[in-house]
Amino acid sequence: MKGRFCILIFLVIIMMGLFVPEKSTRASGDAEIIPVRAAAEALGGSVQWIKEERALKVRLGSRKWDIVLGSSLSDLNEKDFVLVQPAGMNAENMVCVPLQSFNSALGVRMEFREGQWMPGREDFTALGMYWMRLLQLGDYDKARSMMNSSLADLFPDETLEHYKDSLDETYGSWILLKADFQENDVHKNAILIYQTPRGQSFRMELRFDKGGRLDDLALLRNTSDTYTSPSYDQPEQYVEKKVTVGTKSLPLPGTLTIPGQSVGKFPAVVLVHGSGPSDEDESSGGGKMFRDIAVGLANEGIAVLRYSKRTYEYPNRSLTPYFTVQEETIEDSLSAIKLLQQDERIDSSRIYVLGHSQGGMLVPKILEEDHDAIAGAMLLSAPSGSLEDLMLQQYKGILQRAVDNNETGAELERKRAKVDTWQNAVDMLHDDEYSKEHLPGLFPLPSAYWWYDIRRYSGPMIARNQHVPLLILQGENDVQVPLSSLKVWKQALDTRTDVKYKSYPGLNHMYALYDQPSTGDEYRIAANVPGGVIKDLADWIHLAAK
């Protein structure tokens, strides 16, 4: 009887061994193993089984990994990569490798939880890839479960489905091309670049909060970063401190650049962005205008505070139904000023604002809010008239250049349609039948309330009655804000004696020298703000103190 009982126990043990769950935590060689296909595809990777070679080809972004069943030698980006133990096959006929080898080869930290293989909670790059795969598969419930409450409230399942459909409509299918990670004082960012069959690529930045939840999504153009530091960048002459500005619910990462010399308190400048989403450097591919200004002025003994624009850091969460330039720009610029006032290294009586493009246009509105705290302001390429008229002019210019270059086909028609859209929008904005309180039913641009709040805005007309000293600069090769804007500012402020003006031959909208007529395409070429412009800014600030 005892012998039969022992045999029965032995058979039970054998049977238990036959029903190993997919996790299969330990193989015979003592290494924790992971099913390659299930884990790689969960990240958006592709896996191909080559039967004749008994090999598995794994592709995840820039990583190409070829695994041979039964071998511990694999190929990773055309270099030998040795597995902790040979690749094997589990009971479900899935090729498995040691978890340690999988994570090392693909640069991730997968783990088994919630009944499946998924990225570790601190592996934000892989969490971003995993979330994008959930979106691609239409698993909206699981995708929403990774969001914090602030973002989830904005993305019920039907909205998330619409977001995915919009990506599909624009790009077709999408395959991971490259993955990276960046961290600031506010977010941990998975930076993912996807290739599409249509020859385009796009960049997704998934912003995770400090609790590890998805806080926002940024769909950006995939622009190559060709920037190089200017010759006047002398890191030994300044120190940089990461800071946070903005509101409590929408904090923004920023950088305070402080001159290295430690004598006395420094004057300081807050940099205010132009239109559209922009990082703290106001990056444009080949240029980082705000970074150039920051390091350049630091060499001149002037501190500079720059920060990510709210619509860049929070593309979805920042857009409320009643969103205006107050929320987009003004509130955060005032927050930055208050931060400087509290810094013991800064001379609070010498805080300046520098606004570029739309930021310059809004300087008079910023001064209306807190003119006592601002010693002076610099306006670089500031539109002088209504923004809607300027935008229409810009799109008409794009169309005219296309016609002059003999463009034909769908691309030309797309540009014609864009002009028609803007003409329709401007006609509505000029129609007094509509207002913020009575918006048109079919306004052709996003954020109708924003446009009706700012329509017919005139910075020069507001500035006429102000008394904060101004320096107004303009590039003469600016395709976005014409040189005529400077003339309008001069005419409007002709009774003021505390305003100085200067224009620069050859400088485009990003204050880079360009020897051909600017079209905006040249922004991707590496270029810097000339040292002469930096010197003009610094001299004006220093002279204002005398």
Coordinates of C-alpha atoms in Angstrom, one line a residue:
M1 CA 0.0 0.0 0.0
K2 CA 2.8 2.3 0.9
G3 CA 4.5 1.6 -2.4
R4 CA 1.3 2.3 -4.4
F5 CA 0.9 5.7 -2.5
C6 CA 4.4 6.7 -3.4
I7 CA 3.8 5.8 -7.1
L8 CA 0.6 7.9 -7.0
I9 CA 2.5 10.9 -5.5
F10 CA 5.2 10.6 -8.2
L11 CA 2.6 10.5 -11.0
V12 CA 0.9 13.7 -9.5
I13 CA 4.3 15.5 -9.5
I14 CA 4.9 14.4 -13.1
M15 CA 1.4 15.6 -14.2
M16 CA 2.0 19.0 -12.5
G17 CA 5.1 19.4 -14.4
L18 CA 3.2 18.9 -17.7
F19 CA 0.9 21.8 -16.9
V20 CA 3.4 24.7 -16.6
P21 CA 1.7 28.1 -16.9
E22 CA 3.0 30.4 -19.7
K23 CA 5.2 32.3 -17.3
S24 CA 7.3 29.2 -16.9
T25 CA 9.5 31.0 -14.4
R26 CA 12.4 28.5 -14.3
A27 CA 13.8 26.3 -17.0
S28 CA 16.1 23.3 -16.4
G29 CA 19.1 25.6 -16.5
D30 CA 17.8 27.6 -13.5
A31 CA 17.2 30.8 -15.6
E32 CA 13.8 32.5 -15.6
I33 CA 12.5 32.2 -19.1
I34 CA 10.1 34.3 -21.2
P35 CA 8.1 33.5 -24.4
V36 CA 9.8 35.7 -27.0
R37 CA 6.8 36.2 -29.4
A38 CA 4.2 37.2 -26.8
A39 CA 6.6 39.6 -25.0
A40 CA 8.0 41.2 -28.1
E41 CA 4.6 41.7 -29.8
A42 CA 3.3 43.2 -26.6
L43 CA 5.8 46.0 -27.1
G44 CA 4.8 46.5 -30.8
G45 CA 7.7 44.4 -32.1
S46 CA 7.5 41.9 -35.0
V47 CA 8.4 38.2 -34.7
Q48 CA 8.9 35.9 -37.6
W49 CA 9.5 32.1 -37.4
I50 CA 11.8 30.7 -40.1
K51 CA 10.9 27.0 -40.0
E52 CA 13.8 25.8 -42.2
E53 CA 16.4 27.5 -40.0
R54 CA 14.6 26.8 -36.7
A55 CA 15.2 30.5 -36.1
L56 CA 13.1 33.4 -34.8
K57 CA 13.7 36.9 -36.2
V58 CA 12.7 39.7 -33.7
R59 CA 12.5 43.3 -34.7
L60 CA 11.8 46.1 -32.1
G61 CA 12.7 49.6 -33.2
S62 CA 16.3 49.7 -34.2
R63 CA 17.1 46.3 -32.6
K64 CA 17.3 43.2 -34.9
W65 CA 17.7 40.0 -33.0
D66 CA 17.9 36.6 -34.6
I67 CA 17.6 33.6 -32.3
V68 CA 18.3 29.9 -33.2
L69 CA 16.3 27.2 -31.3
G70 CA 18.6 25.1 -29.2
S71 CA 21.5 27.5 -29.4
S72 CA 22.9 30.0 -26.8
L73 CA 24.5 32.1 -29.6
S74 CA 22.2 34.7 -31.2
D75 CA 22.7 37.6 -33.5
L76 CA 21.9 41.1 -32.2
N77 CA 22.3 43.9 -34.8
E78 CA 24.8 41.8 -36.7
K79 CA 26.9 41.1 -33.6
D80 CA 27.2 37.9 -31.5
F81 CA 25.0 37.9 -28.5
V82 CA 25.3 35.0 -26.1
L83 CA 22.2 33.9 -24.2
V84 CA 22.4 32.9 -20.5
Q85 CA 21.2 29.5 -21.7
P86 CA 20.1 28.1 -25.1
A87 CA 16.7 29.1 -26.6
G88 CA 14.1 26.4 -26.0
M89 CA 10.5 25.5 -26.8
N90 CA 7.8 25.5 -24.1
A91 CA 4.7 23.2 -23.9
E92 CA 2.8 25.7 -26.0
N93 CA 5.4 25.5 -28.8
M94 CA 6.6 29.0 -28.1
V95 CA 10.3 29.8 -28.4
C96 CA 11.5 30.9 -25.0
V97 CA 14.8 32.5 -23.9
P98 CA 16.1 33.6 -20.5
L99 CA 14.4 36.7 -19.2
Q100 CA 17.8 38.3 -18.5
S101 CA 18.9 37.8 -22.1
F102 CA 15.5 39.1 -23.5
N103 CA 15.7 42.3 -21.5
S104 CA 19.4 42.9 -22.3
A105 CA 18.9 42.3 -26.0
L106 CA 15.9 44.5 -26.4
G107 CA 16.8 47.1 -23.9
V108 CA 13.7 46.6 -21.8
R109 CA 12.7 45.3 -18.3
M110 CA 9.9 42.9 -18.8
E111 CA 8.3 41.1 -15.9
F112 CA 5.3 38.8 -15.3
R113 CA 2.4 40.5 -13.5
E114 CA -1.4 40.8 -13.8
G115 CA -1.2 37.4 -15.5
Q116 CA 0.9 38.5 -18.5
W117 CA 4.3 39.7 -19.6
M118 CA 4.5 43.4 -19.5
P119 CA 7.1 46.2 -18.8
G120 CA 8.3 46.9 -15.3
R121 CA 6.8 49.9 -13.6
E122 CA 10.0 51.9 -13.9
D123 CA 10.7 51.1 -17.5
F124 CA 8.9 54.1 -19.0
T125 CA 10.3 53.6 -22.6
A126 CA 8.8 50.1 -22.7
L127 CA 5.6 51.2 -21.0
G128 CA 5.3 53.8 -23.8
M129 CA 5.8 51.1 -26.4
Y130 CA 3.3 48.8 -24.6
W131 CA 0.7 51.6 -24.4
M132 CA 1.0 52.4 -28.1
R133 CA 0.5 48.7 -28.9
L134 CA -2.6 48.6 -26.8
L135 CA -3.9 51.6 -28.8
Q136 CA -3.0 49.9 -32.1
L137 CA -4.9 46.8 -31.0
G138 CA -7.9 48.8 -29.9
D139 CA -7.6 47.6 -26.3
Y140 CA -8.9 50.9 -25.0
D141 CA -9.9 49.7 -21.5
K142 CA -6.4 48.5 -20.7
A143 CA -4.9 51.7 -22.3
R144 CA -7.1 53.9 -20.2
S145 CA -6.1 51.9 -17.1
M146 CA -2.5 53.2 -17.5
M147 CA -3.7 56.8 -17.4
N148 CA -4.0 59.0 -14.4
S149 CA -7.5 60.3 -13.6
S150 CA -6.9 63.7 -15.2
L151 CA -6.0 62.2 -18.6
A152 CA -8.5 59.3 -18.4
D153 CA -11.3 61.8 -17.9
L154 CA -10.4 63.4 -21.3
F155 CA -10.2 60.0 -23.0
P156 CA -13.3 57.9 -22.6
D157 CA -13.1 54.8 -24.9
E158 CA -14.9 56.5 -27.8
T159 CA -12.5 59.5 -27.7
L160 CA -9.5 57.2 -27.5
E161 CA -10.9 55.2 -30.5
H162 CA -11.2 58.5 -32.4
Y163 CA -7.6 59.3 -31.5
K164 CA -6.4 56.0 -32.9
D165 CA -8.6 56.3 -36.0
S166 CA -7.1 59.8 -36.6
L167 CA -3.6 58.3 -36.5
D168 CA -4.6 55.5 -38.9
E169 CA -6.2 58.0 -41.3
T170 CA -3.2 60.2 -41.3
Y171 CA -0.4 57.6 -41.4
G172 CA -2.0 54.1 -42.1
S173 CA -0.3 51.4 -40.1
W174 CA 2.8 52.3 -38.0
I175 CA 5.9 50.4 -36.9
L176 CA 8.3 51.4 -34.2
L177 CA 11.5 52.8 -35.7
K178 CA 13.3 54.2 -32.6
A179 CA 12.7 54.4 -28.9
D180 CA 14.3 56.8 -26.3
F181 CA 13.7 58.2 -22.9
Q182 CA 14.0 61.7 -21.4
E183 CA 13.3 62.9 -17.9
N184 CA 12.6 66.3 -16.5
D185 CA 11.4 67.6 -13.1
V186 CA 7.7 67.0 -14.1
H187 CA 7.6 64.0 -16.5
K188 CA 9.3 60.8 -17.5
N189 CA 9.0 60.8 -21.3
A190 CA 8.9 57.8 -23.6
I191 CA 10.0 59.2 -27.0
L192 CA 8.9 56.9 -29.8
I193 CA 9.4 57.4 -33.5
Y194 CA 7.1 55.4 -35.8
Q195 CA 7.6 54.6 -39.5
T196 CA 4.6 54.4 -41.8
P197 CA 4.0 52.7 -45.2
R198 CA 3.4 56.1 -46.7
G199 CA 7.0 57.1 -46.2
Q200 CA 6.2 59.4 -43.4
S201 CA 7.3 59.1 -39.8
F202 CA 5.8 60.6 -36.6
R203 CA 7.0 61.1 -33.1
M204 CA 5.0 60.2 -30.0
E205 CA 6.0 61.4 -26.6
L206 CA 4.1 59.7 -23.8
R207 CA 4.4 61.7 -20.6
F208 CA 4.3 59.7 -17.4
D209 CA 3.8 61.5 -14.0
K210 CA 5.8 60.9 -10.9
G211 CA 3.4 58.1 -9.9
G212 CA 4.1 56.2 -13.0
R213 CA 0.7 56.9 -14.7
L214 CA 0.3 58.3 -18.2
D215 CA -0.2 62.0 -17.8
D216 CA -0.5 63.2 -21.4
L217 CA 0.2 62.3 -25.1
A218 CA 2.1 64.5 -27.5
L219 CA 2.0 63.8 -31.3
L220 CA 4.8 65.7 -32.8
R221 CA 6.5 66.1 -36.2
N222 CA 9.6 63.9 -36.5
T223 CA 12.2 66.6 -37.1
S224 CA 15.9 65.7 -37.0
D225 CA 17.9 67.5 -34.4
T226 CA 20.9 69.0 -36.2
Y227 CA 21.5 71.7 -33.7
T228 CA 25.1 72.6 -32.6
S229 CA 26.1 75.0 -29.8
P230 CA 27.1 78.5 -30.8
S231 CA 30.7 79.7 -30.6
Y232 CA 29.8 82.0 -27.7
D233 CA 28.5 79.1 -25.6
Q234 CA 31.0 78.9 -22.7
P235 CA 29.7 76.3 -20.1
E236 CA 32.3 77.4 -17.6
Q237 CA 30.8 80.8 -17.5
Y238 CA 27.3 79.8 -16.3
V239 CA 25.4 77.2 -14.2
E240 CA 22.0 75.7 -15.0
K241 CA 19.4 74.7 -12.5
K242 CA 16.3 72.7 -13.3
V243 CA 13.2 74.5 -12.1
T244 CA 9.4 74.1 -12.2
V245 CA 7.0 76.9 -13.2
G246 CA 3.3 77.1 -14.1
T247 CA 0.3 76.1 -12.1
K248 CA -0.1 73.4 -9.5
S249 CA -2.2 71.2 -11.8
L250 CA -0.1 71.9 -14.9
P251 CA 3.6 72.3 -13.7
L252 CA 6.1 73.0 -16.4
P253 CA 9.8 71.9 -16.5
G254 CA 12.2 74.8 -17.0
T255 CA 15.9 75.8 -16.8
L256 CA 17.3 78.8 -15.0
T257 CA 20.7 79.8 -16.5
I258 CA 22.8 81.8 -14.0
P259 CA 26.1 83.6 -14.8
G260 CA 29.1 82.0 -13.1
Q261 CA 30.4 85.1 -11.5
S262 CA 29.2 85.5 -7.9
V263 CA 29.4 89.3 -7.4
G264 CA 26.1 90.9 -6.7
K265 CA 22.6 90.1 -7.9
F266 CA 21.9 89.5 -11.6
P267 CA 19.3 91.0 -13.9
A268 CA 17.1 88.2 -15.4
V269 CA 15.0 87.6 -18.5
V270 CA 11.9 85.4 -18.9
L271 CA 11.6 83.9 -22.4
V272 CA 8.0 83.7 -23.8
H273 CA 7.4 81.4 -26.8
G274 CA 5.8 82.0 -30.1
S275 CA 2.7 80.2 -31.4
G276 CA 2.2 76.4 -31.3
P277 CA 3.7 73.8 -28.9
S278 CA 7.3 74.4 -28.1
D279 CA 9.9 73.0 -25.8
E280 CA 12.0 75.2 -23.4
D281 CA 14.6 75.8 -26.1
E282 CA 12.1 76.7 -28.8
S283 CA 13.7 74.0 -30.9
S284 CA 13.2 74.1 -34.7
G285 CA 15.3 71.2 -35.9
G286 CA 18.5 73.0 -36.7
G287 CA 18.1 75.8 -34.1
K288 CA 17.4 76.2 -30.5
M289 CA 16.7 79.9 -30.3
F290 CA 15.9 80.2 -26.6
R291 CA 18.9 78.1 -25.6
D292 CA 21.2 80.3 -27.7
I293 CA 19.8 83.4 -26.0
A294 CA 20.1 81.9 -22.5
V295 CA 23.7 80.9 -22.8
G296 CA 24.6 84.0 -24.7
L297 CA 23.1 86.4 -22.1
A298 CA 24.7 84.4 -19.3
N299 CA 28.1 85.3 -20.7
E300 CA 26.9 88.9 -20.4
G301 CA 26.1 88.6 -16.7
I302 CA 22.3 88.2 -17.2
A303 CA 20.3 85.2 -15.9
V304 CA 17.6 83.6 -18.2
L305 CA 14.6 81.5 -17.3
R306 CA 13.1 79.3 -20.1
Y307 CA 10.5 76.6 -19.7
S308 CA 8.4 74.3 -21.8
K309 CA 5.2 75.8 -23.2
R310 CA 2.0 74.5 -21.6
T311 CA 0.6 73.2 -24.9
Y312 CA 3.9 71.3 -25.5
E313 CA 4.0 69.6 -22.0
Y314 CA 0.2 69.1 -21.9
P315 CA -1.2 68.9 -25.4
N316 CA -4.5 67.4 -24.3
R317 CA -4.9 68.4 -20.6
S318 CA -4.2 72.1 -21.3
L319 CA -7.0 72.4 -23.8
T320 CA -10.1 73.3 -21.9
P321 CA -13.3 74.5 -23.7
Y322 CA -12.5 78.1 -22.8
F323 CA -8.8 78.0 -23.5
T324 CA -7.3 81.3 -24.4
V325 CA -3.9 83.0 -24.6
Q326 CA -4.3 83.7 -20.9
E327 CA -3.9 80.0 -20.2
E328 CA -1.6 79.3 -23.1
T329 CA 1.0 81.9 -22.4
I330 CA 0.3 84.7 -19.9
E331 CA -0.3 82.7 -16.7
D332 CA 2.9 80.8 -17.1
S333 CA 5.0 83.9 -17.9
L334 CA 3.7 85.5 -14.7
S335 CA 4.5 82.4 -12.8
A336 CA 8.1 82.5 -14.1
I337 CA 8.4 86.1 -13.1
K338 CA 7.3 85.3 -9.5
L339 CA 9.9 82.4 -9.4
L340 CA 12.6 84.9 -10.3
Q341 CA 11.4 87.4 -7.7
Q342 CA 11.9 84.7 -5.0
D343 CA 15.4 83.8 -6.1
E344 CA 18.0 85.5 -3.9
R345 CA 20.5 85.6 -6.8
I346 CA 18.2 87.7 -8.9
D347 CA 17.8 91.5 -8.7
S348 CA 14.0 91.7 -8.5
S349 CA 14.0 95.3 -9.7
R350 CA 15.6 94.2 -13.0
I351 CA 13.4 91.4 -14.3
Y352 CA 12.7 91.6 -18.1
V353 CA 10.4 89.7 -20.5
L354 CA 11.5 88.6 -24.0
G355 CA 8.7 87.5 -26.2
H356 CA 9.2 85.9 -29.6
S357 CA 6.6 86.0 -32.4
Q358 CA 3.2 85.4 -30.8
G359 CA 5.0 85.8 -27.4
G360 CA 6.2 89.2 -28.5
M361 CA 2.7 90.2 -29.7
L362 CA 1.4 89.3 -26.2
V363 CA 4.0 91.3 -24.3
P364 CA 1.6 94.3 -23.9
K365 CA -1.0 92.0 -22.5
I366 CA 1.5 90.5 -20.0
L367 CA 2.5 94.1 -19.0
E368 CA -1.2 94.8 -18.4
E369 CA -1.2 92.0 -15.8
D370 CA 1.9 92.8 -13.9
H371 CA 3.8 95.9 -15.2
D372 CA 5.2 96.8 -11.8
A373 CA 7.3 93.6 -11.7
I374 CA 8.7 94.0 -15.2
A375 CA 11.6 96.5 -15.7
G376 CA 11.5 96.2 -19.5
A377 CA 10.5 94.0 -22.4
M378 CA 12.0 92.8 -25.7
L379 CA 9.8 91.9 -28.7
L380 CA 11.4 89.8 -31.4
S381 CA 9.4 89.4 -34.6
A382 CA 6.2 90.4 -32.9
P383 CA 3.1 90.6 -35.2
S384 CA 1.6 94.0 -35.2
G385 CA -1.9 93.2 -36.5
S386 CA -4.5 90.5 -35.9
L387 CA -3.1 86.9 -35.8
E388 CA -5.9 85.6 -38.1
D389 CA -5.0 87.9 -40.9
L390 CA -1.3 87.1 -40.5
M391 CA -2.0 83.3 -40.7
L392 CA -4.0 83.7 -43.8
Q393 CA -1.2 85.8 -45.4
Q394 CA 1.3 83.0 -44.5
Y395 CA -0.7 80.3 -46.1
K396 CA -1.3 82.4 -49.2
G397 CA 2.5 82.8 -49.4
I398 CA 3.0 79.1 -49.2
L399 CA 0.5 78.5 -52.0
Q400 CA 2.1 81.2 -54.2
R401 CA 5.6 79.7 -53.8
A402 CA 4.2 76.3 -54.8
V403 CA 2.7 77.8 -57.9
D404 CA 5.9 79.7 -58.7
N405 CA 7.8 76.4 -58.3
N406 CA 5.4 74.7 -60.8
E407 CA 4.1 72.3 -58.2
T408 CA 1.2 70.1 -59.4
G409 CA -1.0 67.3 -58.2
A410 CA -2.3 66.4 -54.7
E411 CA 0.2 68.5 -52.8
L412 CA -0.7 71.7 -54.6
E413 CA -4.4 71.0 -54.1
R414 CA -3.8 70.4 -50.4
K415 CA -2.2 73.9 -50.2
R416 CA -5.1 75.4 -52.0
A417 CA -7.5 73.7 -49.6
K418 CA -5.6 75.1 -46.7
V419 CA -5.9 78.6 -48.0
D420 CA -9.6 78.1 -48.5
T421 CA -10.0 76.9 -44.9
W422 CA -8.2 79.9 -43.5
Q423 CA -10.1 82.3 -45.8
N424 CA -13.3 80.8 -44.5
A425 CA -12.1 81.1 -40.9
V426 CA -11.0 84.7 -41.3
D427 CA -14.3 85.6 -42.9
M428 CA -16.1 84.2 -39.9
L429 CA -13.8 86.0 -37.5
H430 CA -14.5 89.3 -39.2
D431 CA -18.2 88.7 -39.0
D432 CA -19.7 90.6 -36.0
E433 CA -22.6 88.1 -35.9
Y434 CA -20.3 85.8 -34.0
S435 CA -18.4 86.2 -30.7
K436 CA -17.1 84.2 -27.8
E437 CA -20.6 84.0 -26.5
H438 CA -22.1 83.1 -29.9
L439 CA -19.7 80.8 -31.7
P440 CA -20.4 79.7 -35.3
G441 CA -21.6 76.1 -35.5
L442 CA -19.0 75.0 -38.1
F443 CA -15.9 77.0 -37.4
P444 CA -13.2 75.4 -39.6
L445 CA -10.3 75.6 -37.1
P446 CA -9.8 73.9 -33.7
S447 CA -10.4 76.0 -30.6
A448 CA -13.0 78.4 -31.9
Y449 CA -13.2 80.1 -28.4
W450 CA -9.5 80.8 -28.5
W451 CA -9.7 82.5 -31.9
Y452 CA -12.7 84.6 -31.0
D453 CA -11.0 85.7 -27.8
I454 CA -8.0 87.0 -29.6
R455 CA -9.5 88.2 -32.9
R456 CA -8.6 91.8 -33.9
Y457 CA -6.0 91.9 -31.2
S458 CA -3.5 94.7 -31.6
G459 CA -0.4 94.7 -29.5
P460 CA 0.7 98.2 -30.7
M461 CA -2.6 99.8 -29.7
I462 CA -2.3 98.4 -26.2
A463 CA 1.3 99.4 -25.9
R464 CA 0.6 103.0 -26.9
N465 CA -0.5 103.8 -23.4
Q466 CA 2.1 101.8 -21.5
H467 CA 5.3 103.1 -19.9
V468 CA 7.5 100.0 -19.6
P469 CA 10.7 100.4 -21.8
L470 CA 10.7 98.3 -25.0
L471 CA 13.2 97.0 -27.4
I472 CA 11.6 95.8 -30.7
L473 CA 13.7 93.7 -33.1
Q474 CA 12.9 92.2 -36.5
G475 CA 14.6 90.0 -39.0
E476 CA 14.4 91.3 -42.5
N477 CA 14.3 87.8 -44.1
D478 CA 11.3 86.7 -42.0
V479 CA 8.7 84.7 -44.0
Q480 CA 6.3 84.5 -41.0
V481 CA 6.2 88.1 -39.7
P482 CA 7.0 90.6 -42.4
L483 CA 9.3 93.6 -41.9
S484 CA 6.3 95.8 -42.3
S485 CA 5.2 94.8 -38.8
L486 CA 8.1 96.8 -37.4
K487 CA 6.9 99.9 -39.3
V488 CA 3.5 99.5 -37.7
W489 CA 5.0 99.3 -34.2
K490 CA 7.0 102.4 -34.9
Q491 CA 4.0 104.3 -36.1
A492 CA 1.8 103.2 -33.2
L493 CA 4.4 104.1 -30.6
D494 CA 5.7 107.2 -32.2
T495 CA 4.9 109.4 -29.1
R496 CA 6.9 107.2 -26.8
T497 CA 10.5 107.9 -26.1
D498 CA 11.4 104.7 -24.2
V499 CA 11.2 102.4 -27.2
K500 CA 14.1 101.3 -29.4
Y501 CA 14.0 99.5 -32.7
K502 CA 16.4 97.5 -34.9
S503 CA 16.1 95.2 -37.9
Y504 CA 18.7 92.7 -39.1
P505 CA 19.4 92.0 -42.8
G506 CA 19.4 88.2 -43.6
L507 CA 17.9 87.0 -40.4
N508 CA 14.8 84.8 -40.6
H509 CA 12.0 84.2 -38.1
M510 CA 14.2 82.0 -35.9
Y511 CA 17.0 84.7 -35.9
A512 CA 19.3 82.6 -38.0
L513 CA 21.2 84.1 -40.9
Y514 CA 20.0 82.7 -44.3
D515 CA 21.3 83.8 -47.7
Q516 CA 18.2 82.8 -49.7
P517 CA 14.6 84.1 -49.3
S518 CA 13.2 82.3 -46.2
T519 CA 10.5 79.7 -46.7
G520 CA 10.7 78.1 -43.3
D521 CA 12.2 74.9 -44.7
E522 CA 15.6 76.2 -43.7
Y523 CA 14.7 75.9 -40.0
R524 CA 16.0 72.3 -40.1
I525 CA 19.5 73.5 -41.1
A526 CA 21.9 73.9 -38.1
A527 CA 22.2 77.6 -37.3
N528 CA 22.5 79.9 -34.3
V529 CA 21.3 83.3 -33.1
P530 CA 24.2 85.7 -34.1
G531 CA 26.4 87.0 -31.3
G532 CA 25.6 90.5 -32.5
V533 CA 21.9 90.0 -31.6
I534 CA 22.9 88.7 -28.2
K535 CA 25.1 91.7 -27.6
D536 CA 22.3 94.1 -28.6
L537 CA 19.9 92.5 -26.1
A538 CA 22.5 92.5 -23.3
D539 CA 23.5 96.2 -24.0
W540 CA 19.9 97.3 -23.9
I541 CA 19.4 95.5 -20.5
H542 CA 22.6 96.9 -19.0
L543 CA 21.9 100.5 -20.3
A544 CA 18.4 100.4 -18.8
A545 CA 19.9 100.0 -15.4
K546 CA 21.9 103.2 -15.8

